[in-house]
mmCIF file of C-alpha atoms in Angstrom:
data_model
loop_
_atom_site.group_PDB
_atom_site.id
_atom_site.type_symbol
_atom_site.label_atom_id
_atom_site.label_comp_id
_atom_site.label_asym_id
_atom_site.label_seq_id
_atom_site.Cartn_x
_atom_site.Cartn_y
_atom_site.Cartn_z
ATOM 1 C CA MET H 1 14.943 13.621 -7.853
ATOM 2 C CA VAL H 2 11.358 14.261 -6.696
ATOM 3 C CA ASN H 3 9.744 17.490 -7.786
ATOM 4 C CA ASN H 4 7.908 18.304 -4.570
ATOM 5 C CA SER H 5 5.736 21.090 -5.913
ATOM 6 C CA SER H 6 4.645 19.134 -8.959
ATOM 7 C CA ASN H 7 3.954 15.884 -7.099
ATOM 8 C CA SER H 8 2.219 17.728 -4.281
ATOM 9 C CA ARG H 9 -0.065 19.413 -6.777
ATOM 10 C CA MET H 10 -0.832 16.186 -8.627
ATOM 11 C CA ALA H 11 -1.403 14.283 -5.403
ATOM 12 C CA GLN H 12 -4.470 16.371 -4.563
ATOM 13 C CA PHE H 13 -6.253 15.196 -7.690
ATOM 14 C CA GLU H 14 -5.151 11.601 -7.242
ATOM 15 C CA LEU H 15 -6.437 11.711 -3.671
ATOM 16 C CA LEU H 16 -9.702 13.076 -5.054
ATOM 17 C CA ARG H 17 -9.887 10.065 -7.415
ATOM 18 C CA ILE H 18 -9.445 7.736 -4.450
ATOM 19 C CA LEU H 19 -12.065 9.544 -2.360
ATOM 20 C CA ALA H 20 -14.433 9.608 -5.341
ATOM 21 C CA MET H 21 -14.164 5.851 -5.855
ATOM 22 C CA PHE H 22 -14.592 5.233 -2.142
ATOM 23 C CA GLY H 23 -17.677 7.453 -2.311
ATOM 24 C CA VAL H 24 -19.066 5.422 -5.213
ATOM 25 C CA VAL H 25 -18.742 2.237 -3.156
ATOM 26 C CA LEU H 26 -20.248 3.913 -0.093
ATOM 27 C CA ASN H 27 -23.170 5.062 -2.230
ATOM 28 C CA HIS H 28 -23.749 1.464 -3.256
ATOM 29 C CA VAL H 29 -23.571 0.268 0.351
ATOM 30 C CA PHE H 30 -26.528 2.536 1.069
ATOM 31 C CA ASN H 31 -28.385 1.806 -2.167
ATOM 32 C CA TYR H 32 -28.046 -1.982 -2.266
ATOM 33 C CA GLY H 33 -26.706 -3.082 1.115
ATOM 34 C CA LEU H 34 -29.112 -1.122 3.308
ATOM 35 C CA ASP H 35 -31.643 -0.884 0.464
ATOM 36 C CA ILE H 36 -32.563 2.728 1.247
ATOM 37 C CA TYR H 37 -34.920 2.750 -1.734
ATOM 38 C CA GLY H 38 -36.773 -0.180 -0.223
ATOM 39 C CA ASP H 39 -38.010 -0.560 3.337
ATOM 40 C CA PHE H 40 -35.013 0.768 5.285
ATOM 41 C CA ARG H 41 -36.149 3.245 7.947
ATOM 42 C CA VAL H 42 -34.745 4.783 11.107
ATOM 43 C CA ASP H 43 -36.976 5.505 14.086
ATOM 44 C CA ALA H 44 -36.275 9.215 14.584
ATOM 45 C CA SER H 45 -39.015 9.817 17.154
ATOM 46 C CA GLN H 46 -36.407 10.014 19.924
ATOM 47 C CA GLY H 47 -33.326 12.209 20.013
ATOM 48 C CA GLY H 48 -30.901 9.300 19.712
ATOM 49 C CA GLY H 49 -32.662 7.914 16.664
ATOM 50 C CA PHE H 50 -32.671 11.326 15.008
ATOM 51 C CA VAL H 51 -28.910 11.663 15.591
ATOM 52 C CA LEU H 52 -28.318 8.201 14.090
ATOM 53 C CA TRP H 53 -30.429 9.064 11.049
ATOM 54 C CA SER H 54 -28.572 12.386 10.677
ATOM 55 C CA VAL H 55 -25.177 10.652 10.637
ATOM 56 C CA LEU H 56 -26.353 8.139 8.024
ATOM 57 C CA GLU H 57 -27.995 10.847 5.915
ATOM 58 C CA LEU H 58 -24.914 13.055 5.976
ATOM 59 C CA LEU H 59 -22.712 10.106 4.996
ATOM 60 C CA LYS H 60 -24.973 9.439 2.031
ATOM 61 C CA LEU H 61 -25.024 13.093 0.971
ATOM 62 C CA MET H 62 -21.242 13.408 1.244
ATOM 63 C CA ALA H 63 -20.812 10.351 -0.994
ATOM 64 C CA LEU H 64 -23.078 11.683 -3.751
ATOM 65 C CA PRO H 65 -20.578 14.025 -5.529
ATOM 66 C CA SER H 66 -18.240 11.126 -6.312
ATOM 67 C CA VAL H 67 -19.180 10.529 -9.960
ATOM 68 C CA ASN H 68 -19.311 14.257 -10.690
ATOM 69 C CA CYS H 69 -15.828 14.773 -9.238
ATOM 70 C CA TYR H 70 -14.405 12.129 -11.571
ATOM 71 C CA ILE H 71 -15.672 14.081 -14.568
ATOM 72 C CA LEU H 72 -14.544 17.437 -13.177
ATOM 73 C CA ILE H 73 -11.022 16.008 -12.974
ATOM 74 C CA THR H 74 -11.253 14.922 -16.608
ATOM 75 C CA GLY H 75 -12.321 18.386 -17.725
ATOM 76 C CA TYR H 76 -9.642 20.042 -15.619
ATOM 77 C CA PHE H 77 -6.815 18.074 -17.236
ATOM 78 C CA LEU H 78 -8.147 17.659 -20.780
ATOM 79 C CA ILE H 79 -9.558 21.120 -21.515
ATOM 80 C CA ASP H 80 -6.494 21.973 -23.630
ATOM 81 C CA LYS H 81 -5.933 18.521 -25.160
ATOM 82 C CA THR H 82 -7.186 18.401 -28.754
ATOM 83 C CA GLN H 83 -5.649 14.998 -29.525
ATOM 84 C CA LEU H 84 -7.715 11.873 -29.040
ATOM 85 C CA ARG H 85 -6.400 10.031 -25.959
ATOM 86 C CA LEU H 86 -6.453 6.508 -27.366
ATOM 87 C CA ARG H 87 -4.234 5.207 -24.574
ATOM 88 C CA GLY H 88 -6.653 6.446 -21.915
ATOM 89 C CA ILE H 89 -9.656 5.014 -23.763
ATOM 90 C CA TRP H 90 -7.868 1.692 -24.197
ATOM 91 C CA LYS H 91 -7.005 1.546 -20.493
ATOM 92 C CA VAL H 92 -10.629 2.084 -19.481
ATOM 93 C CA TRP H 93 -11.929 -0.355 -22.086
ATOM 94 C CA SER H 94 -9.350 -3.096 -21.453
ATOM 95 C CA THR H 95 -9.767 -2.945 -17.672
ATOM 96 C CA THR H 96 -13.534 -3.159 -18.070
ATOM 97 C CA TRP H 97 -13.349 -6.042 -20.552
ATOM 98 C CA VAL H 98 -10.877 -8.128 -18.535
ATOM 99 C CA TYR H 99 -12.954 -7.992 -15.370
ATOM 100 C CA ALA H 100 -16.336 -8.237 -17.084
ATOM 101 C CA VAL H 101 -15.380 -11.417 -18.939
ATOM 102 C CA GLY H 102 -12.930 -12.773 -16.364
ATOM 103 C CA ILE H 103 -15.298 -12.611 -13.399
ATOM 104 C CA TYR H 104 -18.119 -14.161 -15.443
ATOM 105 C CA LEU H 105 -15.947 -17.077 -16.600
ATOM 106 C CA LEU H 106 -14.619 -17.583 -13.063
ATOM 107 C CA ALA H 107 -18.192 -17.670 -11.733
ATOM 108 C CA VAL H 108 -19.055 -20.286 -14.358
ATOM 109 C CA ALA H 109 -15.948 -22.334 -13.536
ATOM 110 C CA VAL H 110 -16.714 -22.522 -9.804
ATOM 111 C CA GLY H 111 -20.408 -23.220 -10.368
ATOM 112 C CA ILE H 112 -21.876 -19.899 -9.243
ATOM 113 C CA ASN H 113 -23.381 -19.191 -12.664
ATOM 114 C CA PRO H 114 -24.433 -21.607 -15.414
ATOM 115 C CA PHE H 115 -22.806 -20.964 -18.773
ATOM 116 C CA ASP H 116 -24.982 -18.897 -21.081
ATOM 117 C CA ARG H 117 -23.657 -17.617 -24.393
ATOM 118 C CA TYR H 118 -25.908 -14.571 -24.280
ATOM 119 C CA GLU H 119 -24.590 -13.647 -20.835
ATOM 120 C CA LEU H 120 -21.044 -14.158 -22.095
ATOM 121 C CA ALA H 121 -21.762 -11.867 -25.040
ATOM 122 C CA ARG H 122 -23.258 -9.265 -22.696
ATOM 123 C CA HIS H 123 -20.118 -9.222 -20.606
ATOM 124 C CA ALA H 124 -17.815 -9.346 -23.636
ATOM 125 C CA LEU H 125 -19.563 -6.309 -25.156
ATOM 126 C CA PRO H 126 -20.100 -4.055 -22.129
ATOM 127 C CA LEU H 127 -20.437 -0.856 -24.177
ATOM 128 C CA ILE H 128 -23.137 -2.289 -26.418
ATOM 129 C CA SER H 129 -24.979 -3.950 -23.525
ATOM 130 C CA ASN H 130 -24.394 -0.866 -21.312
ATOM 131 C CA SER H 131 -23.725 -3.191 -18.399
ATOM 132 C CA TYR H 132 -21.528 -0.442 -16.940
ATOM 133 C CA TRP H 133 -23.389 2.812 -17.532
ATOM 134 C CA PHE H 134 -20.531 4.962 -16.232
ATOM 135 C CA VAL H 135 -17.993 3.352 -18.579
ATOM 136 C CA THR H 136 -20.289 3.810 -21.575
ATOM 137 C CA SER H 137 -20.866 7.489 -20.818
ATOM 138 C CA TYR H 138 -17.233 8.098 -19.864
ATOM 139 C CA ILE H 139 -15.810 6.616 -23.059
ATOM 140 C CA ALA H 140 -18.344 8.653 -25.041
ATOM 141 C CA LEU H 141 -17.042 11.749 -23.239
ATOM 142 C CA MET H 142 -13.430 10.762 -23.950
ATOM 143 C CA LEU H 143 -14.269 10.554 -27.646
ATOM 144 C CA LEU H 144 -15.865 13.999 -27.482
ATOM 145 C CA CYS H 145 -13.041 15.580 -25.458
ATOM 146 C CA PRO H 146 -10.887 16.712 -28.424
ATOM 147 C CA VAL H 147 -13.883 18.345 -30.091
ATOM 148 C CA LEU H 148 -14.953 20.061 -26.872
ATOM 149 C CA ALA H 149 -11.400 21.208 -26.152
ATOM 150 C CA TRP H 150 -10.966 22.568 -29.687
ATOM 151 C CA GLY H 151 -14.281 24.412 -29.568
ATOM 152 C CA LEU H 152 -13.626 25.945 -26.153
ATOM 153 C CA GLN H 153 -10.196 27.164 -27.278
ATOM 154 C CA HIS H 154 -11.987 29.530 -29.642
ATOM 155 C CA VAL H 155 -14.223 31.260 -27.106
ATOM 156 C CA SER H 156 -13.517 34.181 -24.795
ATOM 157 C CA LYS H 157 -13.953 34.050 -21.041
ATOM 158 C CA ARG H 158 -17.311 35.817 -21.342
ATOM 159 C CA GLN H 159 -18.461 33.391 -24.032
ATOM 160 C CA PHE H 160 -17.284 30.455 -21.914
ATOM 161 C CA GLN H 161 -19.344 31.811 -19.024
ATOM 162 C CA ALA H 162 -22.363 32.096 -21.311
ATOM 163 C CA VAL H 163 -21.908 28.448 -22.331
ATOM 164 C CA LEU H 164 -21.861 27.436 -18.672
ATOM 165 C CA VAL H 165 -25.020 29.444 -17.976
ATOM 166 C CA VAL H 166 -26.827 27.730 -20.858
ATOM 167 C CA GLY H 167 -25.485 24.367 -19.679
ATOM 168 C CA GLY H 168 -26.789 25.109 -16.206
ATOM 169 C CA LEU H 169 -30.248 25.774 -17.613
ATOM 170 C CA VAL H 170 -30.117 22.442 -19.414
ATOM 171 C CA CYS H 171 -28.596 20.350 -16.630
ATOM 172 C CA PHE H 172 -29.508 21.815 -13.256
ATOM 173 C CA GLN H 173 -32.407 19.860 -11.775
ATOM 174 C CA PRO H 174 -34.721 22.705 -10.665
ATOM 175 C CA LEU H 175 -34.424 24.188 -14.171
ATOM 176 C CA GLY H 176 -34.354 22.234 -17.444
ATOM 177 C CA GLY H 177 -32.862 19.204 -15.731
ATOM 178 C CA TRP H 178 -36.300 18.127 -14.522
ATOM 179 C CA TYR H 179 -37.208 17.334 -18.139
ATOM 180 C CA LEU H 180 -33.950 16.776 -19.988
ATOM 181 C CA MET H 181 -31.603 14.832 -17.722
ATOM 182 C CA ASP H 182 -33.352 11.529 -17.117
ATOM 183 C CA ASP H 183 -31.010 8.811 -18.434
ATOM 184 C CA GLN H 184 -28.924 11.408 -20.284
ATOM 185 C CA GLN H 185 -25.737 11.231 -18.268
ATOM 186 C CA ILE H 186 -23.544 12.163 -21.231
ATOM 187 C CA VAL H 187 -25.143 15.628 -21.278
ATOM 188 C CA LEU H 188 -24.243 16.120 -17.620
ATOM 189 C CA PHE H 189 -20.753 14.710 -18.239
ATOM 190 C CA VAL H 190 -20.144 17.261 -21.004
ATOM 191 C CA TYR H 191 -21.294 20.057 -18.712
ATOM 192 C CA LEU H 192 -19.052 18.870 -15.872
ATOM 193 C CA PHE H 193 -16.160 18.646 -18.339
ATOM 194 C CA MET H 194 -16.702 22.296 -19.232
ATOM 195 C CA ILE H 195 -16.856 23.350 -15.572
ATOM 196 C CA GLY H 196 -13.589 21.524 -14.858
ATOM 197 C CA GLY H 197 -12.039 23.144 -17.906
ATOM 198 C CA TYR H 198 -13.211 26.605 -16.872
ATOM 199 C CA ILE H 199 -11.641 26.156 -13.439
ATOM 200 C CA ARG H 200 -8.342 25.099 -15.032
ATOM 201 C CA ARG H 201 -8.308 27.985 -17.465
ATOM 202 C CA TYR H 202 -9.475 30.859 -15.280
ATOM 203 C CA HIS H 203 -9.045 29.832 -11.646
ATOM 204 C CA GLU H 204 -5.747 27.970 -11.738
ATOM 205 C CA LYS H 205 -3.966 30.613 -9.647
ATOM 206 C CA SER H 206 -6.526 30.569 -6.853
ATOM 207 C CA ALA H 207 -5.146 28.952 -3.699
ATOM 208 C CA LYS H 208 -8.041 29.624 -1.331
ATOM 209 C CA THR H 209 -9.433 26.675 0.598
ATOM 210 C CA THR H 210 -11.675 28.450 3.109
ATOM 211 C CA ALA H 211 -14.277 29.745 0.645
ATOM 212 C CA PRO H 212 -14.804 26.373 -1.155
ATOM 213 C CA LEU H 213 -15.008 24.601 2.212
ATOM 214 C CA LEU H 214 -17.605 27.035 3.523
ATOM 215 C CA ALA H 215 -19.578 26.714 0.291
ATOM 216 C CA TYR H 216 -19.413 22.924 0.541
ATOM 217 C CA LEU H 217 -20.617 22.900 4.146
ATOM 218 C CA GLY H 218 -23.371 25.411 3.379
ATOM 219 C CA ILE H 219 -24.729 23.392 0.448
ATOM 220 C CA LEU H 220 -24.449 20.179 2.465
ATOM 221 C CA MET H 221 -26.520 21.713 5.267
ATOM 222 C CA MET H 222 -29.130 22.864 2.735
ATOM 223 C CA MET H 223 -29.381 19.328 1.394
ATOM 224 C CA TYR H 224 -29.594 17.906 4.908
ATOM 225 C CA ALA H 225 -32.337 20.385 5.872
ATOM 226 C CA TYR H 226 -34.278 19.450 2.744
ATOM 227 C CA THR H 227 -34.139 15.743 3.634
ATOM 228 C CA VAL H 228 -35.439 16.549 7.143
ATOM 229 C CA TYR H 229 -38.297 18.495 5.543
ATOM 230 C CA LYS H 230 -39.136 15.636 3.140
ATOM 231 C CA ASN H 231 -39.164 13.108 5.969
ATOM 232 C CA GLN H 232 -41.437 15.342 8.052
ATOM 233 C CA LEU H 233 -43.878 15.455 5.151
ATOM 234 C CA LEU H 234 -43.851 11.685 4.704
ATOM 235 C CA ASP H 235 -43.575 10.376 8.267
ATOM 236 C CA SER H 236 -42.562 12.361 11.328
ATOM 237 C CA GLN H 237 -41.196 9.263 13.077
ATOM 238 C CA HIS H 238 -39.733 6.772 10.597
ATOM 239 C CA TYR H 239 -37.096 8.552 8.528
ATOM 240 C CA THR H 240 -35.780 7.498 5.114
ATOM 241 C CA ILE H 241 -32.206 8.033 3.911
ATOM 242 C CA PHE H 242 -32.718 10.296 0.900
ATOM 243 C CA ALA H 243 -30.414 10.735 -2.084
ATOM 244 C CA MET H 244 -30.464 13.522 -4.669
ATOM 245 C CA ALA H 245 -29.882 13.655 -8.411
ATOM 246 C CA TYR H 246 -26.352 14.261 -9.686
ATOM 247 C CA HIS H 247 -27.657 17.326 -11.538
ATOM 248 C CA GLY H 248 -29.438 18.825 -8.522
ATOM 249 C CA LEU H 249 -27.750 20.356 -5.484
ATOM 250 C CA VAL H 250 -25.157 17.599 -5.798
ATOM 251 C CA LEU H 251 -23.741 19.542 -8.761
ATOM 252 C CA PRO H 252 -22.667 22.704 -6.871
ATOM 253 C CA LEU H 253 -21.659 20.498 -3.922
ATOM 254 C CA SER H 254 -19.335 18.611 -6.275
ATOM 255 C CA VAL H 255 -17.787 21.805 -7.624
ATOM 256 C CA ALA H 256 -17.194 23.174 -4.119
ATOM 257 C CA PHE H 257 -15.515 19.932 -3.014
ATOM 258 C CA PHE H 258 -13.416 19.851 -6.191
ATOM 259 C CA LEU H 259 -12.206 23.426 -5.569
ATOM 260 C CA PHE H 260 -11.363 22.562 -1.975
ATOM 261 C CA MET H 261 -9.349 19.498 -3.017
ATOM 262 C CA LYS H 262 -7.643 21.376 -5.871
ATOM 263 C CA ASN H 263 -6.174 23.853 -3.434
ATOM 264 C CA MET H 264 -5.200 21.296 -0.792
ATOM 265 C CA SER H 265 -1.499 20.897 -0.044
ATOM 266 C CA ILE H 266 -0.141 17.421 0.686
ATOM 267 C CA GLY H 267 3.349 17.894 2.026
ATOM 268 C CA ASN H 268 4.185 14.435 3.374
ATOM 269 C CA LEU H 269 6.325 12.594 0.818
ATOM 270 C CA ARG H 270 5.267 9.094 1.922
ATOM 271 C CA MET H 271 1.623 10.051 1.749
ATOM 272 C CA ARG H 272 2.076 11.452 -1.755
ATOM 273 C CA LYS H 273 3.788 8.269 -2.896
ATOM 274 C CA ALA H 274 1.014 6.129 -1.408
ATOM 275 C CA ILE H 275 -1.674 8.251 -3.066
ATOM 276 C CA LEU H 276 0.080 8.177 -6.449
ATOM 277 C CA ALA H 277 0.442 4.390 -6.188
ATOM 278 C CA VAL H 278 -3.161 3.622 -5.210
ATOM 279 C CA ALA H 279 -5.040 6.093 -7.426
ATOM 280 C CA PRO H 280 -4.340 4.386 -10.809
ATOM 281 C CA LEU H 281 -5.622 1.103 -9.354
ATOM 282 C CA SER H 282 -8.859 2.540 -7.989
ATOM 283 C CA PHE H 283 -10.903 2.579 -11.216
ATOM 284 C CA ALA H 284 -10.990 -1.225 -11.237
ATOM 285 C CA VAL H 285 -12.847 -1.130 -7.919
ATOM 286 C CA TYR H 286 -15.895 0.158 -9.801
ATOM 287 C CA ILE H 287 -15.732 -2.553 -12.464
ATOM 288 C CA ILE H 288 -15.218 -5.361 -9.963
ATOM 289 C CA HIS H 289 -17.868 -4.553 -7.390
ATOM 290 C CA THR H 290 -20.572 -3.584 -9.908
ATOM 291 C CA HIS H 291 -20.126 -6.759 -11.979
ATOM 292 C CA SER H 292 -23.537 -8.449 -11.972
ATOM 293 C CA THR H 293 -22.244 -11.618 -10.268
ATOM 294 C CA VAL H 294 -20.268 -9.760 -7.589
ATOM 295 C CA HIS H 295 -23.120 -7.302 -7.163
ATOM 296 C CA ALA H 296 -25.605 -10.068 -6.371
ATOM 297 C CA LEU H 297 -23.323 -11.922 -3.966
ATOM 298 C CA LEU H 298 -21.915 -8.853 -2.218
ATOM 299 C CA TRP H 299 -25.110 -6.960 -1.519
ATOM 300 C CA THR H 300 -27.043 -10.081 -0.576
ATOM 301 C CA ALA H 301 -24.399 -10.759 2.066
ATOM 302 C CA VAL H 302 -24.434 -7.157 3.312
ATOM 303 C CA SER H 303 -28.234 -6.976 3.404
ATOM 304 C CA HIS H 304 -28.325 -10.167 5.483
ATOM 305 C CA SER H 305 -25.582 -9.059 7.873
ATOM 306 C CA TRP H 306 -26.385 -5.437 8.712
ATOM 307 C CA PRO H 307 -29.549 -6.247 10.777
ATOM 308 C CA HIS H 308 -27.254 -8.125 13.158
ATOM 309 C CA VAL H 309 -25.132 -5.013 13.685
ATOM 310 C CA GLY H 310 -26.179 -2.694 16.476
ATOM 311 C CA MET H 311 -27.947 0.345 15.038
ATOM 312 C CA TRP H 312 -25.442 2.699 16.631
ATOM 313 C CA ALA H 313 -22.635 0.827 14.903
ATOM 314 C CA LEU H 314 -24.349 1.063 11.502
ATOM 315 C CA PRO H 315 -22.482 4.169 10.230
ATOM 316 C CA LEU H 316 -19.141 2.553 11.056
ATOM 317 C CA TYR H 317 -20.348 -0.689 9.490
ATOM 318 C CA CYS H 318 -21.188 1.100 6.224
ATOM 319 C CA ILE H 319 -17.757 2.757 6.141
ATOM 320 C CA ALA H 320 -16.043 -0.536 6.962
ATOM 321 C CA VAL H 321 -17.856 -2.409 4.160
ATOM 322 C CA ALA H 322 -16.976 0.331 1.658
ATOM 323 C CA ALA H 323 -13.343 0.287 2.811
ATOM 324 C CA ALA H 324 -13.147 -3.520 2.545
ATOM 325 C CA VAL H 325 -14.598 -3.497 -0.981
ATOM 326 C CA PHE H 326 -12.198 -0.731 -1.999
ATOM 327 C CA VAL H 327 -9.112 -2.456 -0.570
ATOM 328 C CA VAL H 328 -9.969 -5.837 -2.102
ATOM 329 C CA GLY H 329 -10.589 -4.205 -5.489
ATOM 330 C CA VAL H 330 -7.280 -2.308 -5.381
ATOM 331 C CA LEU H 331 -5.382 -5.463 -4.410
ATOM 332 C CA MET H 332 -7.003 -7.416 -7.250
ATOM 333 C CA GLU H 333 -6.048 -4.731 -9.737
ATOM 334 C CA PHE H 334 -2.505 -4.583 -8.345
ATOM 335 C CA CYS H 335 -2.137 -8.339 -8.896
ATOM 336 C CA ARG H 336 -3.643 -8.109 -12.385
ATOM 337 C CA VAL H 337 -1.288 -5.311 -13.429
ATOM 338 C CA ARG H 338 1.766 -7.128 -12.054
ATOM 339 C CA LEU H 339 0.743 -10.355 -13.795
ATOM 340 C CA ALA H 340 0.183 -8.512 -17.082
ATOM 341 C CA ARG H 341 3.663 -6.961 -16.845
ATOM 342 C CA ILE H 342 5.270 -10.332 -16.140
ATOM 343 C CA ILE H 343 3.515 -11.913 -19.120
ATOM 344 C CA ALA H 344 4.431 -8.985 -21.374
ATOM 345 C CA ALA H 345 8.067 -9.233 -20.311
ATOM 346 C CA HIS H 346 8.235 -12.895 -21.379
ATOM 347 C CA ILE H 347 6.503 -12.546 -24.725
#
């Protein structure tokens, strides 16, 4: 028998995982497909061009909280877990290893890449080579989780708040983050873990969705206004799609979106089942599409194809590419999991 209240509650977070992974892919469409850090510009001198730039900029800004939301979920569910989650660590590691090595060997077999033992070693040791920065930082966080959970069990609410204030001084970009956060993602991950844990411990009973949504929209508009201001300073006609650091305004934007999703109610049973089926498969999407071989082939193809898309269709094109990458990745992981189960059943 289905426990509607329990599954409905869990489905919100699983939907957030799906949206977060989709946002990661969409981020990469902008970063590598459109090459927004290169020479991509939108002529915003006319009203239509400014509207097009605004849509693209808002899409980019809305995708930015994705990584942060993943870590907030981890903190929310593991704040009271003082046992090392070896199964979770193994799942992340094994999924990463299978795709890192498997895709490389497949590329060698079909002649895309020449065999190189150093490249094989790099893919076989992804944590040492840091070929997947998120996986390296995330596994480090998973190893720290029991210690963090144990320590935070021994603090009062006021002391917990003080820890968050100090963490904000260290992490938030306009404060200490300017100097301390470059290439130190694990510090930000620990801070996000604590924020997620604080929400679980002291705001679990809150069911408001209006306030988080208003906060999210307000912060988003602040970020949008700032990107308009930066473009006006640089070039009043040719606008750039700007991103922001995960530890800048993206941080409170992430928390607001997390709170909104936490309090969302998903009543449709079929939708809940679909969400709960897809979410566990979504992590592999990151490993697959950021593999160095796939990365080179995928974004070269996108960068060559988008100039042939009408500019007004570009936002839809970006969403469509992200959706295609996500769906293909989920289907690949579904097949891998089924194959692994079949093999295990016959051993």
